[in-house]
Coordinates of C-alpha atoms in Angstrom, one line a residue:
Chain J
M1 CA 18.5 -20.2 21.8
E2 CA 16.5 -24.2 21.5
Q3 CA 17.4 -24.7 18.4
E4 CA 16.2 -27.8 16.1
E5 CA 18.9 -30.4 16.5
G6 CA 21.6 -30.0 13.1
V7 CA 19.1 -26.2 12.2
I8 CA 21.5 -23.6 12.2
T9 CA 20.2 -20.4 13.6
R10 CA 19.0 -17.1 11.4
N11 CA 19.1 -14.7 13.2
F12 CA 18.6 -10.9 12.0
V13 CA 19.2 -7.3 13.7
V14 CA 17.7 -4.5 12.5
I15 CA 18.2 -1.2 14.1
G16 CA 14.6 0.8 14.8
H17 CA 16.8 4.3 14.7
R18 CA 13.5 6.6 16.0
A19 CA 11.0 3.7 16.9
S20 CA 9.4 4.0 20.3
T21 CA 10.5 2.6 23.3
T22 CA 7.7 2.6 25.2
G23 CA 4.2 1.1 25.2
D24 CA 1.9 4.3 25.1
F25 CA 1.8 4.6 21.4
N26 CA -1.3 4.2 19.4
L27 CA -1.8 1.2 17.3
N28 CA -3.6 3.4 14.6
D29 CA 0.0 5.2 14.0
L30 CA 2.4 2.6 13.7
A31 CA 3.8 4.7 11.5
G32 CA 4.3 8.5 12.4
G33 CA 3.6 8.7 16.5
A34 CA 5.6 5.1 17.1
G35 CA 9.0 6.2 15.1
R36 CA 8.4 3.9 11.8
L37 CA 7.9 1.1 14.0
D38 CA 5.7 -0.1 11.1
V39 CA 8.8 -1.0 9.0
L40 CA 10.3 -3.0 12.5
L41 CA 6.7 -5.2 12.6
R42 CA 6.9 -6.4 8.7
C43 CA 10.3 -7.1 9.5
I44 CA 9.2 -8.9 12.0
T45 CA 6.4 -11.0 9.6
S46 CA 9.5 -11.7 6.8
A47 CA 11.9 -13.1 9.0
L48 CA 9.4 -15.1 11.0
L49 CA 6.3 -16.6 9.0
I50 CA 5.8 -18.8 6.1
S51 CA 2.6 -20.2 4.4
N52 CA 1.4 -21.3 7.5
G53 CA 3.9 -21.9 9.0
I54 CA 7.1 -21.1 12.0
R55 CA 10.3 -20.6 10.2
K56 CA 11.3 -21.9 13.8
D57 CA 15.4 -21.9 12.8
T58 CA 14.6 -17.6 12.6
D59 CA 15.1 -15.4 15.4
I60 CA 15.1 -11.8 15.2
Y61 CA 16.4 -8.8 17.0
L62 CA 15.0 -5.3 17.4
V63 CA 16.9 -2.4 18.3
L64 CA 14.5 0.3 19.2
Q65 CA 16.1 4.0 19.6
G66 CA 13.7 6.3 20.0
G67 CA 10.9 7.6 22.4
N68 CA 11.7 7.7 25.4
D69 CA 13.6 5.1 27.5
P70 CA 16.4 3.9 24.5
P71 CA 17.6 1.8 23.7
K72 CA 15.6 -1.5 24.0
T73 CA 16.2 -4.8 22.3
L74 CA 13.2 -6.6 22.0
R75 CA 14.2 -10.7 20.9
I76 CA 11.5 -12.6 18.5
E77 CA 12.1 -16.3 19.4
G78 CA 10.8 -18.1 16.4
Y79 CA 10.9 -21.8 17.9
S80 CA 8.9 -20.3 20.6
V81 CA 6.7 -18.0 19.5
R82 CA 3.1 -17.5 19.6
Y83 CA -0.2 -15.5 19.1
L84 CA 2.2 -14.1 16.3
N85 CA -0.2 -12.4 13.1
P86 CA 1.1 -11.2 9.8
D87 CA -1.5 -8.0 10.0
E88 CA 0.9 -5.1 11.4
R89 CA -1.9 -3.7 13.5
S90 CA -1.7 -7.0 15.8
T91 CA 2.3 -7.5 15.6
G92 CA 2.0 -4.0 17.2
A93 CA -0.1 -5.3 20.2
L94 CA 2.4 -8.3 21.1
V95 CA 5.2 -5.6 19.9
R96 CA 3.7 -2.3 22.4
N97 CA 3.0 -5.5 24.9
A98 CA 6.8 -5.9 25.4
L99 CA 7.9 -2.5 25.5
M100 CA 5.7 -2.1 28.9
K101 CA 7.5 -4.7 30.6
E102 CA 9.9 -3.4 33.6
L103 CA 13.0 -4.6 32.4
E104 CA 15.6 -5.9 34.6
E105 CA 19.5 -5.2 34.8
G106 CA 21.2 -7.4 32.6
E107 CA 18.5 -9.6 31.8
E108 CA 16.0 -10.4 29.5
V109 CA 12.8 -10.2 30.4
R110 CA 10.2 -12.6 28.4
S111 CA 6.7 -10.8 27.4
T112 CA 4.4 -13.5 26.0
P113 CA 5.7 -16.9 24.6
G114 CA 8.8 -16.1 22.8
I115 CA 9.3 -12.5 23.2
Y116 CA 11.7 -11.6 25.5
A117 CA 13.0 -7.3 26.2
S118 CA 16.0 -6.4 27.3
G119 CA 18.3 -3.1 27.9
R120 CA 20.8 -4.2 25.4
D121 CA 21.9 -1.4 23.2
F122 CA 23.0 -2.4 19.9
R123 CA 26.8 -2.8 20.4
T124 CA 26.4 -4.9 22.9
L125 CA 23.5 -7.2 20.9
I126 CA 26.7 -6.9 18.2
E127 CA 29.0 -8.3 20.8
E128 CA 27.2 -11.4 22.0
L129 CA 26.0 -13.1 18.5
A130 CA 29.4 -12.5 17.5
R131 CA 30.2 -15.0 19.8
K132 CA 28.2 -17.3 19.2
S133 CA 27.3 -16.5 15.2
K134 CA 28.8 -14.8 12.3
I135 CA 28.1 -11.8 11.6
Y136 CA 26.4 -10.9 7.6
Y137 CA 26.2 -7.1 7.0
L138 CA 24.0 -6.2 4.1
K139 CA 24.4 -3.3 2.5
E140 CA 23.9 -2.3 -1.3
D141 CA 27.8 -1.8 -1.9
G142 CA 28.4 -5.6 -0.9
E143 CA 28.9 -8.9 -2.6
D144 CA 26.0 -9.6 -4.1
I145 CA 24.5 -12.8 -2.3
R146 CA 23.8 -14.9 -4.8
A147 CA 27.2 -15.3 -5.7
A148 CA 28.4 -15.5 -2.4
A149 CA 25.7 -17.7 -0.3
G150 CA 27.4 -21.5 -1.2
Q151 CA 30.5 -19.7 0.5
L152 CA 28.0 -18.5 3.4
D153 CA 29.7 -21.7 6.6
R154 CA 27.3 -23.5 6.7
D155 CA 28.2 -25.2 10.3
T156 CA 27.9 -21.9 12.5
P157 CA 24.4 -20.0 12.6
M158 CA 24.3 -16.8 10.8
T159 CA 23.6 -12.8 11.8
F160 CA 22.3 -10.5 9.6
V161 CA 22.2 -7.0 10.3
L162 CA 20.8 -3.8 8.5
G163 CA 18.9 -0.8 9.1
D164 CA 15.1 0.2 9.1
D165 CA 14.3 3.1 7.1
K166 CA 17.7 4.8 7.5
D167 CA 20.9 3.3 7.0
L168 CA 23.3 2.4 9.8
T169 CA 25.5 4.9 11.0
E170 CA 29.2 5.7 11.4
K171 CA 29.2 4.4 14.5
E172 CA 27.2 1.4 14.5
E173 CA 28.9 0.3 11.5
N174 CA 32.1 -0.1 13.3
A175 CA 30.6 -1.8 15.6
V176 CA 29.7 -4.1 13.0
L177 CA 32.3 -3.9 10.9
R178 CA 35.1 -5.1 13.8
H179 CA 33.2 -8.4 13.9
L180 CA 33.9 -9.1 9.9
Q181 CA 37.0 -10.9 9.6
H182 CA 35.4 -13.9 7.7
K183 CA 34.5 -13.3 3.7
P184 CA 32.2 -13.0 2.6
S185 CA 30.3 -10.8 4.9
I186 CA 29.1 -8.1 3.2
L187 CA 26.5 -8.4 1.2
S188 CA 24.2 -7.8 -1.4
L189 CA 21.1 -8.7 -2.9
G190 CA 21.5 -7.2 -6.0
R191 CA 20.9 -3.4 -7.9
T192 CA 17.5 -2.2 -6.6
P193 CA 17.4 -0.4 -3.6
L194 CA 15.0 -2.0 -1.1
H195 CA 12.4 -1.7 1.9
S196 CA 14.3 -4.1 4.9
D197 CA 11.0 -6.3 5.7
H198 CA 11.6 -7.4 1.5
C199 CA 15.6 -7.9 2.0
I200 CA 14.7 -10.4 5.4
T201 CA 12.3 -12.0 2.5
I202 CA 14.8 -12.4 -0.1
V203 CA 17.8 -13.2 2.2
H204 CA 15.6 -16.6 3.4
N205 CA 15.1 -17.0 -0.1
E206 CA 18.2 -17.2 -0.3
L207 CA 19.0 -19.4 2.5
D208 CA 16.2 -22.2 1.9
R209 CA 17.8 -22.2 -1.5
V210 CA 21.4 -23.6 0.2
L211 CA 20.8 -24.3 3.3
Chain L
M1 CA -1.2 2.0 -19.0
E2 CA 1.4 4.4 -19.8
Q3 CA 5.1 3.0 -20.1
E4 CA 8.8 3.9 -20.2
E5 CA 10.0 3.5 -23.2
G6 CA 11.7 0.1 -23.9
V7 CA 10.6 -1.1 -20.9
I8 CA 8.6 -4.1 -19.9
T9 CA 5.7 -3.7 -17.1
R10 CA 5.5 -6.1 -14.9
N11 CA 1.2 -7.3 -14.0
F12 CA 0.5 -9.0 -10.8
V13 CA -3.0 -10.4 -10.0
V14 CA -3.3 -11.5 -6.5
I15 CA -7.3 -12.4 -5.9
G16 CA -8.3 -11.8 -2.5
H17 CA -11.3 -14.7 -1.9
R18 CA -13.2 -12.9 0.4
A19 CA -11.5 -9.8 0.8
S20 CA -14.6 -6.8 1.0
T21 CA -16.0 -5.5 -1.9
T22 CA -17.0 -2.8 -0.4
G23 CA -16.3 0.6 1.8
D24 CA -17.8 -0.1 5.0
F25 CA -14.8 -1.9 6.7
N26 CA -12.9 -1.1 10.0
L27 CA -9.4 0.0 9.3
N28 CA -8.6 -1.4 12.9
D29 CA -9.8 -4.7 11.5
L30 CA -9.0 -5.3 8.2
A31 CA -7.4 -9.5 8.6
G32 CA -10.8 -9.8 10.3
G33 CA -13.8 -8.0 9.4
A34 CA -12.2 -6.9 5.8
G35 CA -12.0 -11.2 4.3
R36 CA -8.4 -11.0 4.7
L37 CA -8.2 -8.0 2.9
D38 CA -4.5 -7.4 5.3
V39 CA -2.7 -9.6 2.7
L40 CA -3.4 -7.6 -0.4
L41 CA -2.2 -4.3 1.1
R42 CA 0.7 -6.7 1.3
C43 CA 1.0 -7.5 -1.9
I44 CA 0.2 -3.9 -2.8
T45 CA 3.7 -3.1 -1.0
S46 CA 5.7 -6.1 -2.3
A47 CA 4.7 -4.4 -6.0
L48 CA 5.2 -1.0 -6.1
L49 CA 7.5 0.3 -3.5
I50 CA 11.1 -0.4 -2.9
S51 CA 13.0 1.9 -0.3
N52 CA 12.8 5.6 -1.3
G53 CA 11.1 5.1 -4.7
I54 CA 7.7 3.4 -7.4
R55 CA 7.9 1.0 -9.4
K56 CA 7.1 2.6 -12.6
D57 CA 7.2 -0.4 -14.6
T58 CA 4.7 -2.5 -11.9
D59 CA 0.8 -2.8 -12.3
I60 CA -0.7 -5.1 -9.2
Y61 CA -4.7 -6.4 -9.6
L62 CA -6.6 -7.1 -6.5
V63 CA -9.7 -9.3 -7.6
L64 CA -12.0 -9.1 -4.3
Q65 CA -14.8 -11.9 -4.4
G66 CA -16.0 -11.2 -0.7
G67 CA -18.1 -9.3 1.1
N68 CA -21.8 -7.6 0.0
D69 CA -20.7 -6.6 -4.1
P70 CA -18.3 -9.3 -6.2
P71 CA -16.7 -9.5 -8.1
K72 CA -14.5 -6.4 -8.0
T73 CA -11.5 -5.7 -9.2
L74 CA -9.0 -2.5 -8.7
R75 CA -5.9 -1.6 -10.3
I76 CA -3.0 0.3 -9.0
E77 CA -0.9 1.6 -11.3
G78 CA 3.0 2.2 -10.5
Y79 CA 3.4 4.9 -13.1
S80 CA 0.9 7.0 -11.4
V81 CA -0.6 6.2 -8.1
R82 CA 0.5 8.9 -5.5
Y83 CA -0.3 8.4 -1.8
L84 CA 1.1 5.1 -1.2
N85 CA 2.3 4.5 1.6
P86 CA 3.8 1.3 3.0
D87 CA 1.8 0.7 6.2
E88 CA -1.5 -2.1 5.4
R89 CA -3.5 1.2 7.5
S90 CA -2.6 4.0 5.2
T91 CA -3.2 1.9 2.5
G92 CA -6.2 0.4 3.8
A93 CA -8.0 3.0 3.4
L94 CA -6.7 4.2 -0.1
V95 CA -8.5 0.2 -0.9
R96 CA -11.5 1.8 0.9
N97 CA -11.8 4.9 -1.3
A98 CA -11.7 2.5 -4.1
L99 CA -14.3 0.4 -2.6
M100 CA -16.8 3.4 -2.4
K101 CA -16.6 4.8 -5.7
E102 CA -19.4 4.1 -7.6
L103 CA -19.3 1.5 -10.9
E104 CA -19.5 2.4 -14.6
E105 CA -20.5 -0.8 -16.1
G106 CA -17.2 -2.1 -18.3
E107 CA -15.1 1.0 -17.4
E108 CA -12.6 1.4 -14.8
V109 CA -13.4 4.6 -12.3
R110 CA -10.4 7.1 -11.0
S111 CA -10.5 6.8 -7.2
T112 CA -7.4 8.2 -6.1
P113 CA -3.8 9.4 -8.8
G114 CA -3.3 5.6 -9.9
I115 CA -6.3 3.4 -8.3
Y116 CA -8.7 2.2 -10.8
A117 CA -12.3 0.1 -9.5
S118 CA -14.4 -2.3 -12.1
G119 CA -16.8 -4.7 -11.7
R120 CA -14.3 -7.3 -13.4
D121 CA -14.5 -10.0 -12.8
F122 CA -11.0 -12.8 -12.2
R123 CA -11.0 -14.9 -16.1
T124 CA -12.3 -11.3 -17.9
L125 CA -9.6 -9.7 -16.2
I126 CA -6.9 -12.6 -17.0
E127 CA -8.3 -12.8 -21.2
E128 CA -7.9 -9.0 -21.0
L129 CA -4.2 -9.3 -19.8
A130 CA -3.3 -12.6 -21.8
R131 CA -3.7 -10.3 -25.2
K132 CA -1.3 -7.5 -23.9
S133 CA 1.0 -9.8 -21.4
K134 CA 2.4 -13.6 -21.3
I135 CA 0.0 -14.8 -18.2
Y136 CA 3.2 -17.2 -15.3
Y137 CA 1.2 -18.9 -12.7
L138 CA 2.9 -18.9 -9.6
K139 CA 2.7 -22.6 -8.1
E140 CA 5.0 -24.3 -5.7
D141 CA 5.0 -27.3 -7.8
G142 CA 6.2 -25.1 -10.9
E143 CA 9.2 -24.7 -12.5
D144 CA 12.1 -22.6 -10.4
I145 CA 11.7 -19.3 -11.4
R146 CA 15.2 -19.6 -11.2
A147 CA 15.7 -21.8 -13.7
A148 CA 13.4 -19.5 -15.7
A149 CA 14.3 -16.5 -15.7
G150 CA 16.7 -16.9 -18.2
Q151 CA 13.9 -17.7 -20.9
L152 CA 11.2 -16.1 -19.8
D153 CA 9.8 -13.6 -23.0
R154 CA 11.9 -10.4 -22.3
D155 CA 10.1 -8.8 -24.8
T156 CA 6.8 -9.0 -23.7
P157 CA 5.3 -7.6 -20.7
M158 CA 4.3 -10.3 -18.2
T159 CA 1.4 -11.2 -15.5
F160 CA 2.0 -12.9 -12.8
V161 CA -1.3 -14.9 -10.8
L162 CA -1.0 -16.2 -7.5
G163 CA -3.7 -16.2 -4.7
D164 CA -3.4 -14.4 -0.9
D165 CA -4.3 -17.1 1.5
K166 CA -6.1 -19.5 -0.2
D167 CA -5.1 -21.4 -3.5
L168 CA -6.9 -20.9 -6.5
T169 CA -9.6 -22.8 -6.7
E170 CA -10.4 -25.2 -10.1
K171 CA -12.3 -22.9 -11.6
E172 CA -9.7 -19.8 -11.2
E173 CA -6.9 -21.8 -11.8
N174 CA -8.6 -23.6 -15.6
A175 CA -9.3 -19.2 -16.3
V176 CA -5.2 -19.0 -15.9
L177 CA -4.3 -22.9 -17.0
R178 CA -5.7 -21.6 -21.5
H179 CA -3.1 -18.7 -21.5
L180 CA -0.6 -20.9 -20.8
Q181 CA 0.4 -22.3 -24.2
H182 CA 4.1 -21.0 -23.9
K183 CA 6.7 -22.1 -21.9
P184 CA 7.8 -21.9 -19.4
S185 CA 4.7 -20.3 -18.1
I186 CA 3.9 -22.2 -14.3
L187 CA 6.8 -21.5 -11.7
S188 CA 7.5 -21.5 -7.9
L189 CA 10.2 -19.7 -5.7
G190 CA 11.8 -22.5 -3.9
R191 CA 10.9 -25.4 -1.3
T192 CA 9.9 -23.4 1.0
P193 CA 5.7 -22.1 1.1
L194 CA 5.2 -18.4 1.5
H195 CA 3.0 -15.9 2.1
S196 CA 2.1 -14.0 -0.9
D197 CA 3.6 -10.7 -0.3
H198 CA 6.9 -12.1 0.0
C199 CA 7.1 -14.6 -3.2
I200 CA 5.7 -10.6 -5.0
T201 CA 9.6 -9.5 -4.0
I202 CA 11.0 -12.8 -4.9
V203 CA 9.8 -12.9 -8.2
H204 CA 11.0 -8.7 -8.4
N205 CA 14.0 -10.1 -7.7
E206 CA 14.8 -12.5 -10.5
L207 CA 13.2 -10.1 -12.7
D208 CA 15.5 -7.5 -11.7
R209 CA 18.7 -9.7 -11.6
V210 CA 17.5 -10.3 -15.8
L211 CA 15.8 -7.3 -16.9

């Protein structure tokens, strides 16, 4: 994971509970046949795109658990991603290409520049990220991120974990909670329940203001 | 414009500088042939949708200035809108239906529930909204919304004006500035330049916290 000197990396992990894990879905049916892949595509855009640019300090991981070949994890790296546009359809085409790649055991395979696929499951991914970043879990009953933002560890890369249109299952939540010995670590974004991509936008805005 | 008792209406106005004004575009080419209509569709979603619900206190106005029949203004009313899903393609289909309606001079025509089309131009729309709400202009060099949020007039409906992927032209800006006698009225969302839909998400978050 390359990064610029002195810039703290921001990672987002989004679970696609029934998102397609093969590339045989129709780009005209991203919300239906592709298992709410539309939610994840909007998360990519919120995580990585700003006006006329890309957040080079940010990576997003999509853990896809639906379809015929689960689990798969896609990593889209802001530092090196190319051909990324803000619309859902073209982002869907990039993801489809990545899901068509043949995977290698225990390795990330590059699809297009900055887009990588692997067979990692959620628990393995979180363990890996916990070794090199602090994990933060976005949850409605967590501590208000605005009150907590000043207390975040600014010297360590940060990983924010959230669900798609479904909350984390108990098992998924347990895989996260064991890495939350630090405080604050369970964060909420206010009282209004929001879509995942909107949550990512707000996390970035908070971090932009304190980092 | 119906609204719930005691709830202050939030309006967003987004200018689509080259967005299609007729319904003959292809849903597979929303970013290209439809004149960056994709930007406006994401703005609809950010303005109106929360997790498992709709912001009934919010309306969004899209001022379309491209294509073969400019100008057109679409109003999507949170209070009554139906069939609205978060994905771009289905929202694009709703907008396309609205652009196929035959307009009547000086009247809003209903397309589907909560979606209305008219031939109003930007200046006329802003004048109308200035009579029944306070206008706020989102601009990068404005006053930080976070500092200003506590000073917003909480007893008057609010209208937030922004561009699509292009800033307002000088003429458009002048049409707004003449309605900004109050302070604060030119608001920024932080130092990072953001996409329009992300701006709307952050405005909502600020308002959710103070209203």
